Amino acid sequence: MDIKKLENWYLKHHRRLPFRESKDPYQIWVSEIMLQQTQVETVLPFFERFIKKYPDVYHLAHANPEVLQKDVEGLGYYRRFSNMHKAALEIEDHYQGQFPETYEKIIGLPGIGKYTVGAIMSIAYNQPVSALDGNVIRVLSRFLGNSQDMRLEKNKKVLDKINQDLIEHAAPSIYTQAMMELGALICRPKKPECERCPLNDQCYAYHHQMTEALPVLSPLKTKKETHYITLIIKNDHGIMLRKRDESLLHGMYEYPQFESESIQSVLSDLENEGIILELIDQSLKQITHVFTHQIWRMDVYRVRLISGKNPHWIVADEQTLNQLPMAIAHRKI
Ligand code: SF4
């Protein structure tokens, strides 16, 4: 691979993204965590607000966890931010608030995997450590003509090793960003712009008309679909909410909901637990929310709490409801 050509292309054509202009490991970390599973355009306004409010490890470590969840409401995958908070606390405790500088120390922090360490080590510290994300997998699979299934860890490891060899002969910070940017702008999943690509001279897929066929990614399992009866439960003080402890949407608030097809069976199950509800109206609406691996279909009902209580519910007035972190699936309601 002509690495020099790739790096020159990057220096000339890269987007001026705020987190690409910085060498601050804290900012690189924040951006890489936000960019996991989320598009750049979605991340940008969140990133800018986040860095303004939490400009360094100290501010993040001292954040109120619920306010922090609220600040990232809409980005999804909320466990990544509670891990980030835990990591900031560890950096405070073990490294006097200074972001650690070695691979071993960084990978020991909560929520940081091999890819994120690679990104921080190479982009912030200019160290030759491979950062293999989806963009880099696509570029390398096509460039090398590798037709192994890239959903499999063992095949990704082969590419990671190749990427490691390449970065050792490159300017690490520029190389990592160049590969990511090339994958995002030119070597896109559909209709890559090979004519404009700095790697086209030696690219296997380009010269063998295989760009659409690579990388090979075996189909994902079909999404699990769950039907919920979702209740807006009112009493004289407000509306009942439940804080999720499941790994999906961990720590976010939601209206109590029950895996069931029928409102009547939910009401009678709750009655058996001593909670009496009165139905205010028939199904308000059906709301569908699609996650990466599952789909929620929610039939929403308004009910009044006549008697009884559930220890996992809190009562929120309208103002509190707007301040608490809530998953978009339920904010829609
Ligand atoms: S030539 Fe085309 S397929 Fe090959 S790396 Fe460049 S954009 Fe991707």
mmCIF file of C-alpha atoms and ligand atoms in Angstrom:
data_model
loop_
_atom_site.group_PDB
_atom_site.id
_atom_site.type_symbol
_atom_site.label_atom_id
_atom_site.label_comp_id
_atom_site.label_asym_id
_atom_site.label_seq_id
_atom_site.Cartn_x
_atom_site.Cartn_y
_atom_site.Cartn_z
ATOM 1 C CA MET A 1 0.000 0.000 0.000
ATOM 2 C CA ASP A 2 1.273 3.490 -0.822
ATOM 3 C CA ILE A 3 0.863 4.899 2.683
ATOM 4 C CA LYS A 4 2.395 8.255 1.814
ATOM 5 C CA LYS A 5 -0.232 8.795 -0.886
ATOM 6 C CA LEU A 6 -3.001 7.898 1.578
ATOM 7 C CA GLU A 7 -1.649 10.287 4.204
ATOM 8 C CA ASN A 8 -1.284 13.131 1.691
ATOM 9 C CA TRP A 9 -4.851 12.547 0.560
ATOM 10 C CA TYR A 10 -6.015 12.814 4.156
ATOM 11 C CA LEU A 11 -4.101 16.001 4.860
ATOM 12 C CA LYS A 12 -5.670 17.619 1.804
ATOM 13 C CA HIS A 13 -9.236 16.312 1.933
ATOM 14 C CA HIS A 14 -10.300 15.433 5.465
ATOM 15 C CA ARG A 15 -13.372 16.963 7.052
ATOM 16 C CA ARG A 16 -12.672 19.559 9.744
ATOM 17 C CA LEU A 17 -14.373 17.633 12.531
ATOM 18 C CA PRO A 18 -13.816 19.098 16.028
ATOM 19 C CA PHE A 19 -12.512 15.811 17.423
ATOM 20 C CA ARG A 20 -10.119 15.382 14.488
ATOM 21 C CA GLU A 21 -8.571 18.788 15.185
ATOM 22 C CA SER A 22 -7.644 17.773 18.728
ATOM 23 C CA LYS A 23 -4.795 15.709 20.137
ATOM 24 C CA ASP A 24 -6.341 15.677 23.598
ATOM 25 C CA PRO A 25 -6.738 11.997 24.591
ATOM 26 C CA TYR A 26 -9.826 12.882 26.632
ATOM 27 C CA GLN A 27 -11.564 14.407 23.605
ATOM 28 C CA ILE A 28 -10.499 11.522 21.348
ATOM 29 C CA TRP A 29 -11.895 9.091 23.923
ATOM 30 C CA VAL A 30 -15.218 10.950 24.208
ATOM 31 C CA SER A 31 -15.603 11.129 20.435
ATOM 32 C CA GLU A 32 -14.725 7.465 19.854
ATOM 33 C CA ILE A 33 -17.209 6.316 22.496
ATOM 34 C CA MET A 34 -19.927 8.527 20.977
ATOM 35 C CA LEU A 35 -19.140 7.345 17.454
ATOM 36 C CA GLN A 36 -19.644 3.685 18.383
ATOM 37 C CA GLN A 37 -22.886 2.689 16.620
ATOM 38 C CA THR A 38 -23.759 6.348 15.925
ATOM 39 C CA GLN A 39 -23.382 8.472 12.791
ATOM 40 C CA VAL A 40 -20.946 11.419 12.739
ATOM 41 C CA GLU A 41 -23.742 13.913 11.915
ATOM 42 C CA THR A 42 -25.708 12.779 14.984
ATOM 43 C CA VAL A 43 -22.650 12.857 17.224
ATOM 44 C CA LEU A 44 -21.411 16.364 16.308
ATOM 45 C CA PRO A 45 -23.878 18.532 18.302
ATOM 46 C CA PHE A 46 -23.719 16.131 21.251
ATOM 47 C CA PHE A 47 -19.925 16.170 21.223
ATOM 48 C CA GLU A 48 -19.719 19.956 21.202
ATOM 49 C CA ARG A 49 -22.224 20.351 24.057
ATOM 50 C CA PHE A 50 -20.568 17.549 26.016
ATOM 51 C CA ILE A 51 -17.038 18.995 25.775
ATOM 52 C CA LYS A 52 -18.328 22.425 26.775
ATOM 53 C CA LYS A 53 -20.008 21.019 29.865
ATOM 54 C CA TYR A 54 -17.408 18.339 30.700
ATOM 55 C CA PRO A 55 -14.139 19.743 29.303
ATOM 56 C CA ASP A 56 -11.907 17.257 31.102
ATOM 57 C CA VAL A 57 -11.756 14.121 33.203
ATOM 58 C CA TYR A 58 -12.305 16.115 36.407
ATOM 59 C CA HIS A 59 -15.659 17.539 35.256
ATOM 60 C CA LEU A 60 -16.810 14.164 33.942
ATOM 61 C CA ALA A 61 -15.830 12.358 37.137
ATOM 62 C CA HIS A 62 -17.849 14.872 39.178
ATOM 63 C CA ALA A 63 -20.918 14.720 36.946
ATOM 64 C CA ASN A 64 -24.240 13.668 38.400
ATOM 65 C CA PRO A 65 -24.854 10.283 36.698
ATOM 66 C CA GLU A 66 -28.525 11.050 35.959
ATOM 67 C CA VAL A 67 -27.754 14.485 34.526
ATOM 68 C CA LEU A 68 -25.045 12.848 32.422
ATOM 69 C CA GLN A 69 -27.547 10.288 31.058
ATOM 70 C CA LYS A 70 -29.936 13.136 30.295
ATOM 71 C CA ASP A 71 -27.171 15.026 28.451
ATOM 72 C CA VAL A 72 -26.695 12.108 26.055
ATOM 73 C CA GLU A 73 -30.381 11.242 25.695
ATOM 74 C CA GLY A 74 -30.953 10.435 22.027
ATOM 75 C CA LEU A 75 -27.571 8.810 21.350
ATOM 76 C CA GLY A 76 -28.636 5.313 22.463
ATOM 77 C CA TYR A 77 -26.467 2.572 24.017
ATOM 78 C CA TYR A 78 -26.468 4.375 27.343
ATOM 79 C CA ARG A 79 -24.297 1.909 29.203
ATOM 80 C CA ARG A 80 -21.305 3.336 27.328
ATOM 81 C CA PHE A 81 -21.791 6.639 29.187
ATOM 82 C CA SER A 82 -22.131 5.093 32.630
ATOM 83 C CA ASN A 83 -18.915 3.194 31.838
ATOM 84 C CA MET A 84 -17.331 6.460 30.779
ATOM 85 C CA HIS A 85 -18.284 8.007 34.098
ATOM 86 C CA LYS A 86 -16.777 5.030 35.963
ATOM 87 C CA ALA A 87 -13.609 5.324 33.870
ATOM 88 C CA ALA A 88 -13.322 9.050 34.703
ATOM 89 C CA LEU A 89 -13.602 8.214 38.407
ATOM 90 C CA GLU A 90 -10.849 5.596 38.028
ATOM 91 C CA ILE A 91 -8.616 8.100 36.237
ATOM 92 C CA GLU A 92 -9.189 10.521 39.126
ATOM 93 C CA ASP A 93 -8.396 7.853 41.718
ATOM 94 C CA HIS A 94 -5.463 6.078 40.081
ATOM 95 C CA TYR A 95 -3.859 8.609 37.749
ATOM 96 C CA GLN A 96 -4.482 11.960 39.518
ATOM 97 C CA GLY A 97 -6.965 12.942 36.819
ATOM 98 C CA GLN A 98 -4.385 12.647 34.010
ATOM 99 C CA PHE A 99 -5.525 10.508 31.094
ATOM 100 C CA PRO A 100 -3.190 7.460 31.105
ATOM 101 C CA GLU A 101 -0.621 7.133 28.345
ATOM 102 C CA THR A 102 0.005 3.403 28.027
ATOM 103 C CA TYR A 103 -1.939 0.666 26.250
ATOM 104 C CA GLU A 104 -2.187 -1.475 29.393
ATOM 105 C CA LYS A 105 -3.537 1.316 31.578
ATOM 106 C CA ILE A 106 -6.063 2.536 29.005
ATOM 107 C CA ILE A 107 -7.449 -0.910 28.189
ATOM 108 C CA GLY A 108 -7.944 -1.511 31.915
ATOM 109 C CA LEU A 109 -10.551 1.283 32.084
ATOM 110 C CA PRO A 110 -14.287 0.434 32.024
ATOM 111 C CA GLY A 111 -15.913 0.394 28.590
ATOM 112 C CA ILE A 112 -12.669 0.677 26.602
ATOM 113 C CA GLY A 113 -11.948 -2.105 24.121
ATOM 114 C CA LYS A 114 -9.114 -2.814 21.734
ATOM 115 C CA TYR A 115 -10.402 -0.501 19.006
ATOM 116 C CA THR A 116 -10.802 2.507 21.328
ATOM 117 C CA VAL A 117 -7.305 2.069 22.790
ATOM 118 C CA GLY A 118 -5.927 1.851 19.255
ATOM 119 C CA ALA A 119 -7.684 5.093 18.320
ATOM 120 C CA ILE A 120 -6.452 6.928 21.435
ATOM 121 C CA MET A 121 -2.894 5.578 21.238
ATOM 122 C CA SER A 122 -2.504 6.363 17.556
ATOM 123 C CA ILE A 123 -4.479 9.609 17.176
ATOM 124 C CA ALA A 124 -3.647 11.284 20.496
ATOM 125 C CA TYR A 125 -0.211 9.821 21.278
ATOM 126 C CA ASN A 126 0.990 9.078 17.729
ATOM 127 C CA GLN A 127 1.883 5.497 18.718
ATOM 128 C CA PRO A 128 1.687 2.660 16.152
ATOM 129 C CA VAL A 129 -1.330 0.772 17.506
ATOM 130 C CA SER A 130 -3.942 -0.592 15.106
ATOM 131 C CA ALA A 131 -7.503 0.754 15.380
ATOM 132 C CA LEU A 132 -9.690 -1.504 13.287
ATOM 133 C CA ASP A 133 -13.250 -0.234 12.937
ATOM 134 C CA GLY A 134 -15.904 -0.969 10.311
ATOM 135 C CA ASN A 135 -14.472 1.617 7.913
ATOM 136 C CA VAL A 136 -10.959 0.197 8.105
ATOM 137 C CA ILE A 137 -12.275 -3.361 7.686
ATOM 138 C CA ARG A 138 -14.045 -2.295 4.492
ATOM 139 C CA VAL A 139 -11.019 -0.496 3.028
ATOM 140 C CA LEU A 140 -8.614 -3.333 3.800
ATOM 141 C CA SER A 141 -10.943 -6.133 2.666
ATOM 142 C CA ARG A 142 -11.383 -4.431 -0.680
ATOM 143 C CA PHE A 143 -7.796 -3.310 -1.081
ATOM 144 C CA LEU A 144 -6.453 -6.807 -0.335
ATOM 145 C CA GLY A 145 -9.302 -8.723 -1.993
ATOM 146 C CA ASN A 146 -9.932 -10.557 1.284
ATOM 147 C CA SER A 147 -13.203 -12.485 0.921
ATOM 148 C CA GLN A 148 -13.362 -13.999 4.417
ATOM 149 C CA ASP A 149 -16.463 -13.353 6.503
ATOM 150 C CA MET A 150 -15.709 -10.216 8.495
ATOM 151 C CA ARG A 151 -18.395 -10.952 11.062
ATOM 152 C CA LEU A 152 -16.008 -13.585 12.448
ATOM 153 C CA GLU A 153 -13.462 -12.523 15.061
ATOM 154 C CA LYS A 154 -10.719 -14.774 13.653
ATOM 155 C CA ASN A 155 -10.954 -13.035 10.263
ATOM 156 C CA LYS A 156 -10.968 -9.585 11.823
ATOM 157 C CA LYS A 157 -7.837 -10.567 13.736
ATOM 158 C CA VAL A 158 -6.049 -11.264 10.452
ATOM 159 C CA LEU A 159 -6.925 -7.761 9.209
ATOM 160 C CA ASP A 160 -5.946 -6.267 12.550
ATOM 161 C CA LYS A 161 -2.502 -7.823 12.226
ATOM 162 C CA ILE A 162 -2.143 -6.411 8.689
ATOM 163 C CA ASN A 163 -3.312 -2.999 9.891
ATOM 164 C CA GLN A 164 -0.757 -3.201 12.700
ATOM 165 C CA ASP A 165 2.027 -3.920 10.168
ATOM 166 C CA LEU A 166 0.895 -0.973 8.048
ATOM 167 C CA ILE A 167 0.713 1.533 10.894
ATOM 168 C CA GLU A 168 4.227 0.585 11.950
ATOM 169 C CA HIS A 169 5.426 2.025 8.634
ATOM 170 C CA ALA A 170 3.273 5.143 8.831
ATOM 171 C CA ALA A 171 2.757 8.360 10.751
ATOM 172 C CA PRO A 172 0.341 6.693 13.209
ATOM 173 C CA SER A 173 -1.951 9.612 14.002
ATOM 174 C CA ILE A 174 -2.470 10.517 10.349
ATOM 175 C CA TYR A 175 -2.674 6.911 9.162
ATOM 176 C CA THR A 176 -5.494 5.921 11.550
ATOM 177 C CA GLN A 177 -7.522 9.004 10.726
ATOM 178 C CA ALA A 178 -6.837 8.619 7.003
ATOM 179 C CA MET A 179 -8.116 5.036 6.927
ATOM 180 C CA MET A 180 -11.257 6.012 8.867
ATOM 181 C CA GLU A 181 -11.867 9.039 6.660
ATOM 182 C CA LEU A 182 -11.264 7.107 3.441
ATOM 183 C CA GLY A 183 -13.828 4.527 4.549
ATOM 184 C CA ALA A 184 -16.336 7.234 5.460
ATOM 185 C CA LEU A 185 -15.932 9.476 2.391
ATOM 186 C CA ILE A 186 -14.610 7.426 -0.539
ATOM 187 C CA CYS A 187 -14.609 3.697 0.139
ATOM 188 C CA ARG A 188 -18.243 3.824 1.250
ATOM 189 C CA PRO A 189 -20.369 0.705 1.708
ATOM 190 C CA LYS A 190 -22.348 1.449 -1.488
ATOM 191 C CA LYS A 191 -20.953 3.020 -4.647
ATOM 192 C CA PRO A 192 -17.375 3.707 -3.519
ATOM 193 C CA GLU A 193 -15.703 6.516 -5.471
ATOM 194 C CA CYS A 194 -12.732 4.489 -6.647
ATOM 195 C CA GLU A 195 -11.766 7.040 -9.313
ATOM 196 C CA ARG A 196 -10.945 9.530 -6.546
ATOM 197 C CA CYS A 197 -9.298 7.018 -4.228
ATOM 198 C CA PRO A 198 -5.574 7.406 -3.421
ATOM 199 C CA LEU A 199 -5.277 3.601 -3.155
ATOM 200 C CA ASN A 200 -6.849 2.694 -6.496
ATOM 201 C CA ASP A 201 -3.530 1.832 -8.244
ATOM 202 C CA GLN A 202 -3.087 -1.305 -6.187
ATOM 203 C CA CYS A 203 -6.630 -2.048 -5.040
ATOM 204 C CA TYR A 204 -7.674 -5.647 -5.730
ATOM 205 C CA ALA A 205 -11.421 -5.034 -5.575
ATOM 206 C CA TYR A 206 -11.239 -2.066 -7.927
ATOM 207 C CA HIS A 207 -9.247 -3.943 -10.558
ATOM 208 C CA HIS A 208 -11.409 -7.074 -10.299
ATOM 209 C CA GLN A 209 -14.814 -5.318 -10.153
ATOM 210 C CA MET A 210 -15.414 -6.675 -6.663
ATOM 211 C CA THR A 211 -16.093 -3.483 -4.718
ATOM 212 C CA GLU A 212 -19.775 -4.292 -4.146
ATOM 213 C CA ALA A 213 -18.977 -7.873 -3.108
ATOM 214 C CA LEU A 214 -16.480 -6.930 -0.385
ATOM 215 C CA PRO A 215 -16.276 -6.993 2.533
ATOM 216 C CA VAL A 216 -18.131 -10.262 3.028
ATOM 217 C CA LEU A 217 -20.469 -9.918 6.007
ATOM 218 C CA SER A 218 -22.736 -12.866 6.787
ATOM 219 C CA PRO A 219 -26.354 -11.834 7.465
ATOM 220 C CA LEU A 220 -27.225 -10.774 10.987
ATOM 221 C CA LYS A 221 -29.836 -12.759 12.852
ATOM 222 C CA THR A 222 -33.313 -11.356 12.322
ATOM 223 C CA LYS A 223 -34.356 -8.852 14.931
ATOM 224 C CA LYS A 224 -36.317 -10.127 17.876
ATOM 225 C CA GLU A 225 -39.722 -8.488 18.049
ATOM 226 C CA THR A 226 -41.393 -7.894 21.413
ATOM 227 C CA HIS A 227 -44.919 -6.681 22.003
ATOM 228 C CA TYR A 228 -45.466 -4.525 25.073
ATOM 229 C CA ILE A 229 -48.416 -3.046 26.852
ATOM 230 C CA THR A 230 -47.049 0.315 27.954
ATOM 231 C CA LEU A 231 -48.866 2.214 30.673
ATOM 232 C CA ILE A 232 -49.053 5.917 31.396
ATOM 233 C CA ILE A 233 -50.108 5.542 35.030
ATOM 234 C CA LYS A 234 -51.344 8.725 36.685
ATOM 235 C CA ASN A 235 -52.173 9.579 40.240
ATOM 236 C CA ASP A 236 -52.791 12.980 41.829
ATOM 237 C CA HIS A 237 -49.073 13.774 41.960
ATOM 238 C CA GLY A 238 -47.910 12.819 38.515
ATOM 239 C CA ILE A 239 -46.956 9.880 36.316
ATOM 240 C CA MET A 240 -45.236 6.628 37.305
ATOM 241 C CA LEU A 241 -41.800 5.934 35.866
ATOM 242 C CA ARG A 242 -39.433 3.024 36.261
ATOM 243 C CA LYS A 243 -35.634 3.172 36.063
ATOM 244 C CA ARG A 244 -34.320 0.405 33.817
ATOM 245 C CA ASP A 245 -31.774 -2.025 35.191
ATOM 246 C CA GLU A 246 -31.620 -4.185 32.041
ATOM 247 C CA SER A 247 -28.460 -3.827 29.955
ATOM 248 C CA LEU A 248 -30.436 -2.297 27.067
ATOM 249 C CA LEU A 249 -31.077 1.371 27.935
ATOM 250 C CA HIS A 250 -29.517 0.834 31.332
ATOM 251 C CA GLY A 251 -30.245 3.645 33.797
ATOM 252 C CA MET A 252 -32.841 5.336 31.576
ATOM 253 C CA TYR A 253 -36.395 5.980 32.785
ATOM 254 C CA GLU A 254 -39.442 4.529 31.079
ATOM 255 C CA TYR A 255 -43.180 4.185 31.500
ATOM 256 C CA PRO A 256 -43.883 0.812 33.113
ATOM 257 C CA GLN A 257 -44.395 -1.750 30.387
ATOM 258 C CA PHE A 258 -45.218 -5.414 30.278
ATOM 259 C CA GLU A 259 -44.523 -8.084 27.699
ATOM 260 C CA SER A 260 -48.072 -9.014 26.770
ATOM 261 C CA GLU A 261 -50.604 -8.829 23.956
ATOM 262 C CA SER A 262 -53.520 -7.754 26.116
ATOM 263 C CA ILE A 263 -54.235 -4.835 28.425
ATOM 264 C CA GLN A 264 -56.756 -6.946 30.337
ATOM 265 C CA SER A 265 -54.190 -9.567 31.314
ATOM 266 C CA VAL A 266 -51.738 -6.841 32.422
ATOM 267 C CA LEU A 267 -54.414 -5.180 34.574
ATOM 268 C CA SER A 268 -55.372 -8.470 36.166
ATOM 269 C CA ASP A 269 -51.710 -9.472 36.811
ATOM 270 C CA LEU A 270 -51.145 -6.124 38.527
ATOM 271 C CA GLU A 271 -54.342 -6.566 40.521
ATOM 272 C CA ASN A 272 -52.942 -9.871 41.809
ATOM 273 C CA GLU A 273 -49.920 -7.887 43.053
ATOM 274 C CA GLY A 274 -52.263 -5.465 44.864
ATOM 275 C CA ILE A 275 -52.096 -2.663 42.299
ATOM 276 C CA ILE A 276 -55.513 -1.527 41.119
ATOM 277 C CA LEU A 277 -55.623 0.500 37.918
ATOM 278 C CA GLU A 278 -58.539 2.036 36.088
ATOM 279 C CA LEU A 279 -58.376 2.258 32.337
ATOM 280 C CA ILE A 280 -58.890 5.885 31.209
ATOM 281 C CA ASP A 281 -59.110 5.207 27.505
ATOM 282 C CA GLN A 282 -58.562 2.488 24.958
ATOM 283 C CA SER A 283 -55.199 2.147 23.286
ATOM 284 C CA LEU A 284 -53.838 5.631 22.716
ATOM 285 C CA LYS A 285 -51.598 4.505 19.898
ATOM 286 C CA GLN A 286 -49.170 1.848 18.833
ATOM 287 C CA ILE A 287 -45.556 2.963 18.740
ATOM 288 C CA THR A 288 -42.757 0.984 17.132
ATOM 289 C CA HIS A 289 -39.134 1.477 17.984
ATOM 290 C CA VAL A 290 -36.376 -0.307 16.111
ATOM 291 C CA PHE A 291 -33.072 -1.025 17.877
ATOM 292 C CA THR A 292 -30.044 -2.668 16.278
ATOM 293 C CA HIS A 293 -31.008 -6.150 17.407
ATOM 294 C CA GLN A 294 -34.644 -5.887 18.366
ATOM 295 C CA ILE A 295 -37.955 -4.198 17.734
ATOM 296 C CA TRP A 296 -40.394 -2.978 20.363
ATOM 297 C CA ARG A 297 -44.073 -2.711 19.479
ATOM 298 C CA MET A 298 -45.787 -0.798 22.248
ATOM 299 C CA ASP A 299 -49.530 -0.430 22.722
ATOM 300 C CA VAL A 300 -49.872 2.627 24.934
ATOM 301 C CA TYR A 301 -52.736 3.001 27.429
ATOM 302 C CA ARG A 302 -53.563 5.720 29.936
ATOM 303 C CA VAL A 303 -54.625 4.420 33.338
ATOM 304 C CA ARG A 304 -55.298 5.874 36.774
ATOM 305 C CA LEU A 305 -53.762 4.397 39.905
ATOM 306 C CA ILE A 306 -56.559 3.660 42.337
ATOM 307 C CA SER A 307 -54.542 1.881 45.025
ATOM 308 C CA GLY A 308 -51.358 -0.056 45.679
ATOM 309 C CA LYS A 309 -47.765 0.679 44.791
ATOM 310 C CA ASN A 310 -44.772 -0.861 43.123
ATOM 311 C CA PRO A 311 -41.414 -0.287 44.895
ATOM 312 C CA HIS A 312 -39.658 0.183 41.540
ATOM 313 C CA TRP A 313 -41.872 3.050 40.370
ATOM 314 C CA ILE A 314 -41.307 6.715 41.102
ATOM 315 C CA VAL A 315 -43.832 9.499 40.620
ATOM 316 C CA ALA A 316 -42.712 12.316 38.366
ATOM 317 C CA ASP A 317 -44.461 15.605 37.665
ATOM 318 C CA GLU A 318 -44.204 17.095 34.203
ATOM 319 C CA GLN A 319 -41.075 19.128 34.952
ATOM 320 C CA THR A 320 -39.239 16.148 36.458
ATOM 321 C CA LEU A 321 -40.345 14.000 33.544
ATOM 322 C CA ASN A 322 -38.619 16.389 31.163
ATOM 323 C CA GLN A 323 -35.424 16.471 33.223
ATOM 324 C CA LEU A 324 -34.928 12.746 33.722
ATOM 325 C CA PRO A 325 -32.998 10.725 31.135
ATOM 326 C CA MET A 326 -35.487 8.796 29.064
ATOM 327 C CA ALA A 327 -34.962 6.470 26.136
ATOM 328 C CA ILE A 328 -36.137 7.882 22.824
ATOM 329 C CA ALA A 329 -38.430 4.845 22.461
ATOM 330 C CA HIS A 330 -40.448 6.230 25.383
ATOM 331 C CA ARG A 331 -39.801 9.925 24.857
ATOM 332 C CA LYS A 332 -41.784 9.471 21.624
ATOM 333 C CA ILE A 333 -44.775 8.543 23.767
HETATM 334 S S1 SF4 B 1 -10.101 1.796 -4.939
HETATM 335 FE FE1 SF4 B 1 -12.240 1.718 -4.411
HETATM 336 S S2 SF4 B 1 -12.530 -0.207 -3.359
HETATM 337 FE FE2 SF4 B 1 -10.347 0.174 -3.445
HETATM 338 S S3 SF4 B 1 -9.899 1.141 -1.481
HETATM 339 FE FE3 SF4 B 1 -10.271 2.762 -2.958
HETATM 340 S S4 SF4 B 1 -12.459 3.232 -2.817
HETATM 341 FE FE4 SF4 B 1 -12.085 1.294 -1.799
#
